[in-house]
Amino acid sequence: MNIVGKGIAKIDGMSIATGKPVYTDDLAAKEALVVKILRSPHPYAIIEEIDTKRALMVPGVECILTYKDVPNNRFTLAGQSYPEPSPYDRLILDKTVRYVGDEVAIIAAIDEKTALKAMKMIKVKYNVLTPVIDMEEAIDNESIIHTEDVHCNFDIGMERERNIVSKHLYEKGNVEEELSKCDVVVEDTYYTQAQSHGMMETYRAYNYLDHAGRLVVVSSTQIPFHVRRHLSRALDIPSSKIRVIKPRIGGGFGGKQTACVEIFTALVTLKTGKPAKIIYDRKETFTCTTSRHAMKLNVKVGA
């Protein structure tokens, strides 16, 4: 009972108040390559041609990676446990892009200006398809979001051909009989909006190889062990060869329970042997990461 009901000083309270903690970008080496992502302007398309020759000639460009240059291992960033309940439905870079902002190419250069200059020189030819952008029109739509087979660790009720990722039916008792006994029955349909977290520090990661050749990932994340698992599968390397360091993070609120940036810098470091970092701007943070989905809820209650 020495501490119950009493004020306890926060261990790192004074250092936080005086601005001493360091964050991901504070730990990045000055010579780290800067990583930028070329993104799709289309909500649904297939990449027919991608030309990086001129971009690679820009002085200071270290590497440019497309879907032809990355591991072909499907993985998921959803799910906090293992085995993950969500389907392994994504690649690091895919020939098919499925939303405006989807990743098309990874550019690594000596600085941001050089990376952005090279990005503008990449030429991409798309076969634009009809997108599915409304959840109420998605089921049994002619456009199938994933035409390829995707792996699930166990049955989640997925019907890929109908654009249904998961379904579950749970009933207990005779609902209609109970409702018939009620004096008042209220039934309506409710909608929620998609939600994105507004943390001050956007998504970012910094990678390097240590003296033993192990991939070290410094990330503004809330889930270091899950990040390691995701990287291991996506990059096809043992988790024992990956170390994830989580420094102080500039806000998360659950929004950093994902690994939306670490794979890109990790891939650059593995390809070049050099340190690399990526920092999402605010637009990327809102549009190119995972968020809470919008929902449609049909509710019927009785009293």
PDB file of C-alpha atoms in Angstrom:
ATOM      1  CA  MET A   1       0.000   0.000   0.000  1.00  0.00           C
ATOM      2  CA  ASN A   2       3.001   2.295  -0.238  1.00  0.00           C
ATOM      3  CA  ILE A   3       1.929   3.553  -3.675  1.00  0.00           C
ATOM      4  CA  VAL A   4      -1.854   3.067  -3.832  1.00  0.00           C
ATOM      5  CA  GLY A   5      -3.660   6.423  -4.010  1.00  0.00           C
ATOM      6  CA  LYS A   6      -0.432   8.416  -4.104  1.00  0.00           C
ATOM      7  CA  GLY A   7       1.122  10.520  -6.860  1.00  0.00           C
ATOM      8  CA  ILE A   8       4.101   8.801  -8.459  1.00  0.00           C
ATOM      9  CA  ALA A   9       6.608  10.813 -10.443  1.00  0.00           C
ATOM     10  CA  LYS A  10       6.849   9.697 -14.104  1.00  0.00           C
ATOM     11  CA  ILE A  11      10.310   8.230 -14.620  1.00  0.00           C
ATOM     12  CA  ASP A  12      10.972  10.114 -17.847  1.00  0.00           C
ATOM     13  CA  GLY A  13       8.738  13.074 -17.081  1.00  0.00           C
ATOM     14  CA  MET A  14      11.508  15.630 -16.608  1.00  0.00           C
ATOM     15  CA  SER A  15      13.406  14.595 -19.745  1.00  0.00           C
ATOM     16  CA  ILE A  16      10.212  14.863 -21.800  1.00  0.00           C
ATOM     17  CA  ALA A  17       9.416  18.292 -20.351  1.00  0.00           C
ATOM     18  CA  THR A  18      12.920  19.516 -21.210  1.00  0.00           C
ATOM     19  CA  GLY A  19      12.953  18.099 -24.731  1.00  0.00           C
ATOM     20  CA  LYS A  20      15.657  15.475 -24.241  1.00  0.00           C
ATOM     21  CA  PRO A  21      14.083  12.339 -25.800  1.00  0.00           C
ATOM     22  CA  VAL A  22      15.149  11.478 -29.350  1.00  0.00           C
ATOM     23  CA  TYR A  23      12.833  10.301 -32.099  1.00  0.00           C
ATOM     24  CA  THR A  24      13.355   8.164 -35.195  1.00  0.00           C
ATOM     25  CA  ASP A  25      14.696  10.905 -37.462  1.00  0.00           C
ATOM     26  CA  ASP A  26      17.009  12.140 -34.689  1.00  0.00           C
ATOM     27  CA  LEU A  27      18.713   8.743 -34.739  1.00  0.00           C
ATOM     28  CA  ALA A  28      19.153   8.556 -38.521  1.00  0.00           C
ATOM     29  CA  ALA A  29      22.677   8.901 -39.885  1.00  0.00           C
ATOM     30  CA  LYS A  30      23.335  12.053 -41.908  1.00  0.00           C
ATOM     31  CA  GLU A  31      24.525   9.959 -44.857  1.00  0.00           C
ATOM     32  CA  ALA A  32      21.366   7.828 -44.923  1.00  0.00           C
ATOM     33  CA  LEU A  33      19.746   7.478 -48.320  1.00  0.00           C
ATOM     34  CA  VAL A  34      16.403   9.234 -48.632  1.00  0.00           C
ATOM     35  CA  VAL A  35      13.588   6.991 -49.851  1.00  0.00           C
ATOM     36  CA  LYS A  36      10.579   8.267 -51.791  1.00  0.00           C
ATOM     37  CA  ILE A  37       7.656   6.378 -53.309  1.00  0.00           C
ATOM     38  CA  LEU A  38       6.180   6.834 -56.782  1.00  0.00           C
ATOM     39  CA  ARG A  39       2.439   6.311 -56.395  1.00  0.00           C
ATOM     40  CA  SER A  40      -0.420   5.367 -58.641  1.00  0.00           C
ATOM     41  CA  PRO A  41      -2.704   8.133 -59.958  1.00  0.00           C
ATOM     42  CA  HIS A  42      -5.398   5.529 -60.650  1.00  0.00           C
ATOM     43  CA  PRO A  43      -7.703   3.671 -58.231  1.00  0.00           C
ATOM     44  CA  TYR A  44      -7.448   0.403 -60.167  1.00  0.00           C
ATOM     45  CA  ALA A  45      -4.991  -0.393 -62.955  1.00  0.00           C
ATOM     46  CA  ILE A  46      -2.377  -2.828 -64.220  1.00  0.00           C
ATOM     47  CA  ILE A  47       1.154  -1.612 -64.913  1.00  0.00           C
ATOM     48  CA  GLU A  48       1.906  -2.515 -68.538  1.00  0.00           C
ATOM     49  CA  GLU A  49       5.259  -0.763 -68.854  1.00  0.00           C
ATOM     50  CA  ILE A  50       7.560   1.036 -66.452  1.00  0.00           C
ATOM     51  CA  ASP A  51      10.732   2.792 -67.650  1.00  0.00           C
ATOM     52  CA  THR A  52      13.318   3.884 -65.071  1.00  0.00           C
ATOM     53  CA  LYS A  53      16.355   4.314 -67.359  1.00  0.00           C
ATOM     54  CA  ARG A  54      16.391   8.142 -67.408  1.00  0.00           C
ATOM     55  CA  ALA A  55      15.670   8.340 -63.687  1.00  0.00           C
ATOM     56  CA  LEU A  56      18.606   6.057 -62.878  1.00  0.00           C
ATOM     57  CA  MET A  57      20.929   8.445 -64.749  1.00  0.00           C
ATOM     58  CA  VAL A  58      20.217  11.299 -62.323  1.00  0.00           C
ATOM     59  CA  PRO A  59      23.398  11.932 -60.275  1.00  0.00           C
ATOM     60  CA  GLY A  60      22.898  10.864 -56.678  1.00  0.00           C
ATOM     61  CA  VAL A  61      20.289   8.203 -57.359  1.00  0.00           C
ATOM     62  CA  GLU A  62      21.323   4.980 -55.631  1.00  0.00           C
ATOM     63  CA  CYS A  63      18.572   2.615 -56.791  1.00  0.00           C
ATOM     64  CA  ILE A  64      15.048   2.455 -58.171  1.00  0.00           C
ATOM     65  CA  LEU A  65      12.981  -0.642 -57.445  1.00  0.00           C
ATOM     66  CA  THR A  66       9.800  -1.782 -59.190  1.00  0.00           C
ATOM     67  CA  TYR A  67       7.635  -4.884 -58.840  1.00  0.00           C
ATOM     68  CA  LYS A  68      10.259  -6.709 -60.941  1.00  0.00           C
ATOM     69  CA  ASP A  69      12.958  -6.135 -58.293  1.00  0.00           C
ATOM     70  CA  VAL A  70      11.277  -7.135 -55.029  1.00  0.00           C
ATOM     71  CA  PRO A  71      10.404 -10.456 -53.348  1.00  0.00           C
ATOM     72  CA  ASN A  72       7.169 -12.001 -54.560  1.00  0.00           C
ATOM     73  CA  ASN A  73       5.928 -12.981 -51.097  1.00  0.00           C
ATOM     74  CA  ARG A  74       2.357 -12.095 -50.203  1.00  0.00           C
ATOM     75  CA  PHE A  75       1.807 -10.842 -46.663  1.00  0.00           C
ATOM     76  CA  THR A  76      -0.588  -8.823 -44.522  1.00  0.00           C
ATOM     77  CA  LEU A  77      -0.071  -5.782 -42.325  1.00  0.00           C
ATOM     78  CA  ALA A  78      -3.389  -6.365 -40.574  1.00  0.00           C
ATOM     79  CA  GLY A  79      -3.713  -8.343 -37.375  1.00  0.00           C
ATOM     80  CA  GLN A  80      -1.759  -8.082 -34.150  1.00  0.00           C
ATOM     81  CA  SER A  81      -1.392 -11.800 -33.588  1.00  0.00           C
ATOM     82  CA  TYR A  82      -0.004 -14.902 -35.250  1.00  0.00           C
ATOM     83  CA  PRO A  83      -1.275 -16.690 -37.181  1.00  0.00           C
ATOM     84  CA  GLU A  84      -2.829 -13.557 -38.629  1.00  0.00           C
ATOM     85  CA  PRO A  85      -6.552 -13.779 -39.344  1.00  0.00           C
ATOM     86  CA  SER A  86      -6.318 -11.436 -42.323  1.00  0.00           C
ATOM     87  CA  PRO A  87      -5.518 -12.829 -45.792  1.00  0.00           C
ATOM     88  CA  TYR A  88      -2.021 -12.537 -47.240  1.00  0.00           C
ATOM     89  CA  ASP A  89      -3.229 -10.277 -50.038  1.00  0.00           C
ATOM     90  CA  ARG A  90      -0.464  -7.754 -50.690  1.00  0.00           C
ATOM     91  CA  LEU A  91       3.020  -7.561 -52.168  1.00  0.00           C
ATOM     92  CA  ILE A  92       5.766  -5.025 -51.463  1.00  0.00           C
ATOM     93  CA  LEU A  93       5.200  -3.740 -55.001  1.00  0.00           C
ATOM     94  CA  ASP A  94       2.485  -5.174 -57.202  1.00  0.00           C
ATOM     95  CA  LYS A  95       1.894  -5.055 -60.948  1.00  0.00           C
ATOM     96  CA  THR A  96      -1.731  -4.295 -60.063  1.00  0.00           C
ATOM     97  CA  VAL A  97      -2.454  -1.044 -58.214  1.00  0.00           C
ATOM     98  CA  ARG A  98      -5.668  -0.864 -56.197  1.00  0.00           C
ATOM     99  CA  TYR A  99      -6.013   2.700 -54.930  1.00  0.00           C
ATOM    100  CA  VAL A 100      -4.858   6.223 -55.704  1.00  0.00           C
ATOM    101  CA  GLY A 101      -1.542   6.353 -53.876  1.00  0.00           C
ATOM    102  CA  ASP A 102      -0.673   2.664 -54.177  1.00  0.00           C
ATOM    103  CA  GLU A 103       3.080   2.057 -54.393  1.00  0.00           C
ATOM    104  CA  VAL A 104       4.539   1.783 -57.918  1.00  0.00           C
ATOM    105  CA  ALA A 105       8.288   2.318 -57.424  1.00  0.00           C
ATOM    106  CA  ILE A 106      10.803   2.884 -54.631  1.00  0.00           C
ATOM    107  CA  ILE A 107      13.422   5.598 -55.236  1.00  0.00           C
ATOM    108  CA  ALA A 108      16.521   5.945 -53.055  1.00  0.00           C
ATOM    109  CA  ALA A 109      18.892   8.887 -53.459  1.00  0.00           C
ATOM    110  CA  ILE A 110      21.420  10.963 -51.557  1.00  0.00           C
ATOM    111  CA  ASP A 111      18.795  13.564 -50.670  1.00  0.00           C
ATOM    112  CA  GLU A 112      15.109  14.335 -51.034  1.00  0.00           C
ATOM    113  CA  LYS A 113      15.540  16.786 -53.916  1.00  0.00           C
ATOM    114  CA  THR A 114      17.385  14.200 -55.996  1.00  0.00           C
ATOM    115  CA  ALA A 115      14.860  11.476 -55.217  1.00  0.00           C
ATOM    116  CA  LEU A 116      11.938  13.697 -56.247  1.00  0.00           C
ATOM    117  CA  LYS A 117      13.716  14.741 -59.463  1.00  0.00           C
ATOM    118  CA  ALA A 118      14.275  11.105 -60.402  1.00  0.00           C
ATOM    119  CA  MET A 119      10.677  10.231 -59.563  1.00  0.00           C
ATOM    120  CA  LYS A 120       9.394  12.686 -62.178  1.00  0.00           C
ATOM    121  CA  MET A 121      11.473  10.921 -64.843  1.00  0.00           C
ATOM    122  CA  ILE A 122       9.939   7.489 -64.343  1.00  0.00           C
ATOM    123  CA  LYS A 123       7.520   6.666 -67.144  1.00  0.00           C
ATOM    124  CA  VAL A 124       4.630   4.319 -66.420  1.00  0.00           C
ATOM    125  CA  LYS A 125       2.007   3.003 -68.835  1.00  0.00           C
ATOM    126  CA  TYR A 126      -1.166   1.793 -67.135  1.00  0.00           C
ATOM    127  CA  ASN A 127      -4.076  -0.322 -68.295  1.00  0.00           C
ATOM    128  CA  VAL A 128      -6.798   1.470 -66.348  1.00  0.00           C
ATOM    129  CA  LEU A 129      -9.573  -0.771 -65.007  1.00  0.00           C
ATOM    130  CA  THR A 130     -12.994  -0.045 -63.525  1.00  0.00           C
ATOM    131  CA  PRO A 131     -12.519   0.449 -59.780  1.00  0.00           C
ATOM    132  CA  VAL A 132     -14.669  -0.594 -56.849  1.00  0.00           C
ATOM    133  CA  ILE A 133     -14.950   2.490 -54.645  1.00  0.00           C
ATOM    134  CA  ASP A 134     -18.273   1.994 -52.887  1.00  0.00           C
ATOM    135  CA  MET A 135     -18.652  -0.693 -50.231  1.00  0.00           C
ATOM    136  CA  GLU A 136     -22.353  -1.080 -50.983  1.00  0.00           C
ATOM    137  CA  GLU A 137     -21.631  -1.783 -54.645  1.00  0.00           C
ATOM    138  CA  ALA A 138     -18.590  -3.974 -54.037  1.00  0.00           C
ATOM    139  CA  ILE A 139     -20.311  -7.300 -53.368  1.00  0.00           C
ATOM    140  CA  ASP A 140     -20.809  -9.244 -56.625  1.00  0.00           C
ATOM    141  CA  ASN A 141     -19.347  -6.367 -58.624  1.00  0.00           C
ATOM    142  CA  GLU A 142     -17.957  -7.165 -62.080  1.00  0.00           C
ATOM    143  CA  SER A 143     -14.593  -5.772 -60.945  1.00  0.00           C
ATOM    144  CA  ILE A 144     -12.818  -8.233 -58.664  1.00  0.00           C
ATOM    145  CA  ILE A 145     -10.342  -6.556 -56.336  1.00  0.00           C
ATOM    146  CA  HIS A 146      -8.121  -9.646 -56.083  1.00  0.00           C
ATOM    147  CA  THR A 147      -8.234 -11.869 -59.135  1.00  0.00           C
ATOM    148  CA  GLU A 148      -5.372 -13.989 -57.784  1.00  0.00           C
ATOM    149  CA  ASP A 149      -5.731 -16.561 -55.027  1.00  0.00           C
ATOM    150  CA  VAL A 150      -4.787 -15.261 -51.589  1.00  0.00           C
ATOM    151  CA  HIS A 151      -3.811 -17.369 -48.600  1.00  0.00           C
ATOM    152  CA  CYS A 152      -5.727 -17.394 -45.322  1.00  0.00           C
ATOM    153  CA  ASN A 153      -4.285 -19.094 -42.251  1.00  0.00           C
ATOM    154  CA  PHE A 154      -7.754 -20.319 -41.312  1.00  0.00           C
ATOM    155  CA  ASP A 155     -11.341 -19.960 -42.500  1.00  0.00           C
ATOM    156  CA  ILE A 156     -12.597 -16.385 -42.090  1.00  0.00           C
ATOM    157  CA  GLY A 157     -15.548 -16.709 -44.435  1.00  0.00           C
ATOM    158  CA  MET A 158     -13.764 -15.030 -47.343  1.00  0.00           C
ATOM    159  CA  GLU A 159     -15.432 -15.066 -50.769  1.00  0.00           C
ATOM    160  CA  ARG A 160     -12.766 -13.498 -52.950  1.00  0.00           C
ATOM    161  CA  GLU A 161     -14.801 -13.793 -56.145  1.00  0.00           C
ATOM    162  CA  ARG A 162     -17.568 -11.702 -54.528  1.00  0.00           C
ATOM    163  CA  ASN A 163     -15.198  -9.089 -53.031  1.00  0.00           C
ATOM    164  CA  ILE A 164     -16.063 -10.290 -49.516  1.00  0.00           C
ATOM    165  CA  VAL A 165     -12.984 -10.480 -47.325  1.00  0.00           C
ATOM    166  CA  SER A 166     -14.713 -11.992 -44.296  1.00  0.00           C
ATOM    167  CA  LYS A 167     -18.131 -12.863 -42.964  1.00  0.00           C
ATOM    168  CA  HIS A 168     -19.437 -14.368 -39.756  1.00  0.00           C
ATOM    169  CA  LEU A 169     -22.912 -15.335 -38.586  1.00  0.00           C
ATOM    170  CA  TYR A 170     -23.706 -15.499 -34.892  1.00  0.00           C
ATOM    171  CA  GLU A 171     -27.169 -16.085 -33.495  1.00  0.00           C
ATOM    172  CA  LYS A 172     -28.329 -16.830 -29.978  1.00  0.00           C
ATOM    173  CA  GLY A 173     -31.970 -17.549 -29.201  1.00  0.00           C
ATOM    174  CA  ASN A 174     -35.003 -16.701 -31.319  1.00  0.00           C
ATOM    175  CA  VAL A 175     -34.491 -13.047 -32.146  1.00  0.00           C
ATOM    176  CA  GLU A 176     -37.714 -12.506 -34.072  1.00  0.00           C
ATOM    177  CA  GLU A 177     -39.797 -14.116 -31.322  1.00  0.00           C
ATOM    178  CA  GLU A 178     -38.295 -11.823 -28.710  1.00  0.00           C
ATOM    179  CA  LEU A 179     -38.823  -8.755 -30.885  1.00  0.00           C
ATOM    180  CA  SER A 180     -42.484  -9.689 -31.327  1.00  0.00           C
ATOM    181  CA  LYS A 181     -42.911  -9.399 -27.547  1.00  0.00           C
ATOM    182  CA  CYS A 182     -41.509  -5.878 -27.436  1.00  0.00           C
ATOM    183  CA  ASP A 183     -43.648  -2.765 -27.004  1.00  0.00           C
ATOM    184  CA  VAL A 184     -41.221  -0.712 -29.081  1.00  0.00           C
ATOM    185  CA  VAL A 185     -38.997  -1.844 -31.970  1.00  0.00           C
ATOM    186  CA  VAL A 186     -36.542   0.552 -33.586  1.00  0.00           C
ATOM    187  CA  GLU A 187     -34.712  -0.334 -36.808  1.00  0.00           C
ATOM    188  CA  ASP A 188     -32.391   1.858 -38.842  1.00  0.00           C
ATOM    189  CA  THR A 189     -29.182   1.922 -40.861  1.00  0.00           C
ATOM    190  CA  TYR A 190     -26.180   3.869 -39.598  1.00  0.00           C
ATOM    191  CA  TYR A 191     -22.937   4.888 -41.277  1.00  0.00           C
ATOM    192  CA  THR A 192     -19.555   5.766 -39.812  1.00  0.00           C
ATOM    193  CA  GLN A 193     -16.780   7.597 -41.631  1.00  0.00           C
ATOM    194  CA  ALA A 194     -13.272   6.330 -42.239  1.00  0.00           C
ATOM    195  CA  GLN A 195     -10.907   7.578 -39.546  1.00  0.00           C
ATOM    196  CA  SER A 196      -7.210   8.409 -39.696  1.00  0.00           C
ATOM    197  CA  HIS A 197      -5.052   9.254 -36.720  1.00  0.00           C
ATOM    198  CA  GLY A 198      -3.582  12.757 -36.534  1.00  0.00           C
ATOM    199  CA  MET A 199      -0.371  12.116 -34.629  1.00  0.00           C
ATOM    200  CA  MET A 200       2.169  14.943 -34.891  1.00  0.00           C
ATOM    201  CA  GLU A 201       5.048  12.667 -35.951  1.00  0.00           C
ATOM    202  CA  THR A 202       4.147  11.079 -39.277  1.00  0.00           C
ATOM    203  CA  TYR A 203       5.109   7.516 -40.222  1.00  0.00           C
ATOM    204  CA  ARG A 204       8.852   7.051 -40.631  1.00  0.00           C
ATOM    205  CA  ALA A 205      11.640   4.490 -40.406  1.00  0.00           C
ATOM    206  CA  TYR A 206      15.429   4.301 -40.595  1.00  0.00           C
ATOM    207  CA  ASN A 207      17.423   1.180 -41.446  1.00  0.00           C
ATOM    208  CA  TYR A 208      21.036   0.050 -41.422  1.00  0.00           C
ATOM    209  CA  LEU A 209      23.085  -3.137 -41.262  1.00  0.00           C
ATOM    210  CA  ASP A 210      24.997  -3.799 -38.045  1.00  0.00           C
ATOM    211  CA  HIS A 211      28.482  -5.307 -37.724  1.00  0.00           C
ATOM    212  CA  ALA A 212      27.068  -8.829 -38.087  1.00  0.00           C
ATOM    213  CA  GLY A 213      25.047  -8.018 -41.183  1.00  0.00           C
ATOM    214  CA  ARG A 214      21.773  -7.947 -39.258  1.00  0.00           C
ATOM    215  CA  LEU A 215      19.051  -5.594 -40.471  1.00  0.00           C
ATOM    216  CA  VAL A 216      18.391  -2.927 -37.838  1.00  0.00           C
ATOM    217  CA  VAL A 217      15.080  -1.087 -38.114  1.00  0.00           C
ATOM    218  CA  VAL A 218      14.511   2.114 -36.143  1.00  0.00           C
ATOM    219  CA  SER A 219      10.834   2.895 -36.432  1.00  0.00           C
ATOM    220  CA  SER A 220       8.161   5.161 -35.052  1.00  0.00           C
ATOM    221  CA  THR A 221       5.966   2.208 -34.211  1.00  0.00           C
ATOM    222  CA  GLN A 222       3.834   0.807 -31.423  1.00  0.00           C
ATOM    223  CA  ILE A 223       4.416  -2.833 -32.439  1.00  0.00           C
ATOM    224  CA  PRO A 224       8.151  -3.637 -32.802  1.00  0.00           C
ATOM    225  CA  PHE A 225       7.723  -7.415 -32.633  1.00  0.00           C
ATOM    226  CA  HIS A 226       4.933  -7.421 -35.204  1.00  0.00           C
ATOM    227  CA  VAL A 227       7.058  -5.233 -37.481  1.00  0.00           C
ATOM    228  CA  ARG A 228       9.812  -7.822 -37.271  1.00  0.00           C
ATOM    229  CA  ARG A 229       7.384 -10.605 -38.195  1.00  0.00           C
ATOM    230  CA  HIS A 230       5.966  -8.672 -41.159  1.00  0.00           C
ATOM    231  CA  LEU A 231       9.446  -7.848 -42.458  1.00  0.00           C
ATOM    232  CA  SER A 232      10.589 -11.438 -42.095  1.00  0.00           C
ATOM    233  CA  ARG A 233       7.771 -12.741 -44.278  1.00  0.00           C
ATOM    234  CA  ALA A 234       7.741  -9.939 -46.854  1.00  0.00           C
ATOM    235  CA  LEU A 235      11.524  -9.899 -47.324  1.00  0.00           C
ATOM    236  CA  ASP A 236      11.925 -13.671 -46.936  1.00  0.00           C
ATOM    237  CA  ILE A 237      14.627 -13.462 -44.260  1.00  0.00           C
ATOM    238  CA  PRO A 238      14.703 -15.056 -40.774  1.00  0.00           C
ATOM    239  CA  SER A 239      13.366 -12.882 -37.965  1.00  0.00           C
ATOM    240  CA  SER A 240      16.642 -13.597 -36.128  1.00  0.00           C
ATOM    241  CA  LYS A 241      18.342 -11.430 -38.771  1.00  0.00           C
ATOM    242  CA  ILE A 242      16.110  -8.448 -37.933  1.00  0.00           C
ATOM    243  CA  ARG A 243      16.283  -6.124 -34.929  1.00  0.00           C
ATOM    244  CA  VAL A 244      13.570  -3.484 -34.459  1.00  0.00           C
ATOM    245  CA  ILE A 245      14.239  -0.482 -32.229  1.00  0.00           C
ATOM    246  CA  LYS A 246      11.319   1.659 -31.067  1.00  0.00           C
ATOM    247  CA  PRO A 247      12.464   5.057 -29.780  1.00  0.00           C
ATOM    248  CA  ARG A 248      10.153   7.668 -28.319  1.00  0.00           C
ATOM    249  CA  ILE A 249       7.269   8.195 -30.780  1.00  0.00           C
ATOM    250  CA  GLY A 250       5.539  11.492 -31.487  1.00  0.00           C
ATOM    251  CA  GLY A 251       2.033  10.190 -30.975  1.00  0.00           C
ATOM    252  CA  GLY A 252       0.326   7.059 -32.179  1.00  0.00           C
ATOM    253  CA  PHE A 253      -3.035   6.492 -30.508  1.00  0.00           C
ATOM    254  CA  GLY A 254      -3.221   3.057 -32.140  1.00  0.00           C
ATOM    255  CA  GLY A 255      -2.463   4.485 -35.584  1.00  0.00           C
ATOM    256  CA  LYS A 256       1.095   3.185 -35.441  1.00  0.00           C
ATOM    257  CA  GLN A 257      -0.001  -0.390 -34.908  1.00  0.00           C
ATOM    258  CA  THR A 258       0.990  -1.071 -38.515  1.00  0.00           C
ATOM    259  CA  ALA A 259       4.150  -1.422 -40.589  1.00  0.00           C
ATOM    260  CA  CYS A 260       3.384   0.778 -43.569  1.00  0.00           C
ATOM    261  CA  VAL A 261       6.882   2.238 -44.173  1.00  0.00           C
ATOM    262  CA  GLU A 262       9.508  -0.087 -42.718  1.00  0.00           C
ATOM    263  CA  ILE A 263       9.509  -2.548 -45.617  1.00  0.00           C
ATOM    264  CA  PHE A 264      10.567   0.075 -48.188  1.00  0.00           C
ATOM    265  CA  THR A 265      13.640   1.311 -46.340  1.00  0.00           C
ATOM    266  CA  ALA A 266      14.557  -2.220 -45.289  1.00  0.00           C
ATOM    267  CA  LEU A 267      14.525  -3.312 -48.911  1.00  0.00           C
ATOM    268  CA  VAL A 268      16.760  -0.411 -49.956  1.00  0.00           C
ATOM    269  CA  THR A 269      19.248  -1.181 -47.191  1.00  0.00           C
ATOM    270  CA  LEU A 270      19.353  -4.858 -48.123  1.00  0.00           C
ATOM    271  CA  LYS A 271      19.820  -4.009 -51.824  1.00  0.00           C
ATOM    272  CA  THR A 272      22.499  -1.337 -51.335  1.00  0.00           C
ATOM    273  CA  GLY A 273      24.074  -2.175 -47.989  1.00  0.00           C
ATOM    274  CA  LYS A 274      23.620   1.478 -47.026  1.00  0.00           C
ATOM    275  CA  PRO A 275      21.518   3.169 -44.331  1.00  0.00           C
ATOM    276  CA  ALA A 276      18.186   4.469 -45.598  1.00  0.00           C
ATOM    277  CA  LYS A 277      15.291   6.446 -44.181  1.00  0.00           C
ATOM    278  CA  ILE A 278      11.765   7.344 -45.205  1.00  0.00           C
ATOM    279  CA  ILE A 279       9.490  10.047 -43.820  1.00  0.00           C
ATOM    280  CA  TYR A 280       5.879  10.290 -44.934  1.00  0.00           C
ATOM    281  CA  ASP A 281       4.427  13.736 -45.396  1.00  0.00           C
ATOM    282  CA  ARG A 282       0.989  14.483 -44.000  1.00  0.00           C
ATOM    283  CA  LYS A 283      -0.795  13.680 -47.273  1.00  0.00           C
ATOM    284  CA  GLU A 284       0.863  10.246 -47.421  1.00  0.00           C
ATOM    285  CA  THR A 285       0.024   9.645 -43.779  1.00  0.00           C
ATOM    286  CA  PHE A 286      -3.669  10.253 -44.467  1.00  0.00           C
ATOM    287  CA  THR A 287      -3.988   8.624 -47.893  1.00  0.00           C
ATOM    288  CA  CYS A 288      -1.370   5.885 -48.190  1.00  0.00           C
ATOM    289  CA  THR A 289      -1.589   4.071 -44.869  1.00  0.00           C
ATOM    290  CA  THR A 290      -4.112   1.847 -43.155  1.00  0.00           C
ATOM    291  CA  SER A 291      -6.969   3.528 -41.332  1.00  0.00           C
ATOM    292  CA  ARG A 292     -10.198   2.584 -39.638  1.00  0.00           C
ATOM    293  CA  HIS A 293     -12.690   1.599 -42.316  1.00  0.00           C
ATOM    294  CA  ALA A 294     -16.027   3.278 -42.853  1.00  0.00           C
ATOM    295  CA  MET A 295     -18.892   1.034 -41.759  1.00  0.00           C
ATOM    296  CA  LYS A 296     -22.539   0.423 -42.539  1.00  0.00           C
ATOM    297  CA  LEU A 297     -24.525  -0.904 -39.593  1.00  0.00           C
ATOM    298  CA  ASN A 298     -28.050  -2.280 -39.769  1.00  0.00           C
ATOM    299  CA  VAL A 299     -29.431  -2.195 -36.225  1.00  0.00           C
ATOM    300  CA  LYS A 300     -32.737  -3.471 -34.878  1.00  0.00           C
ATOM    301  CA  VAL A 301     -33.477  -3.250 -31.161  1.00  0.00           C
ATOM    302  CA  GLY A 302     -36.551  -3.889 -29.057  1.00  0.00           C
ATOM    303  CA  ALA A 303     -37.687  -2.751 -25.617  1.00  0.00           C
TER     304      ALA A 303
END
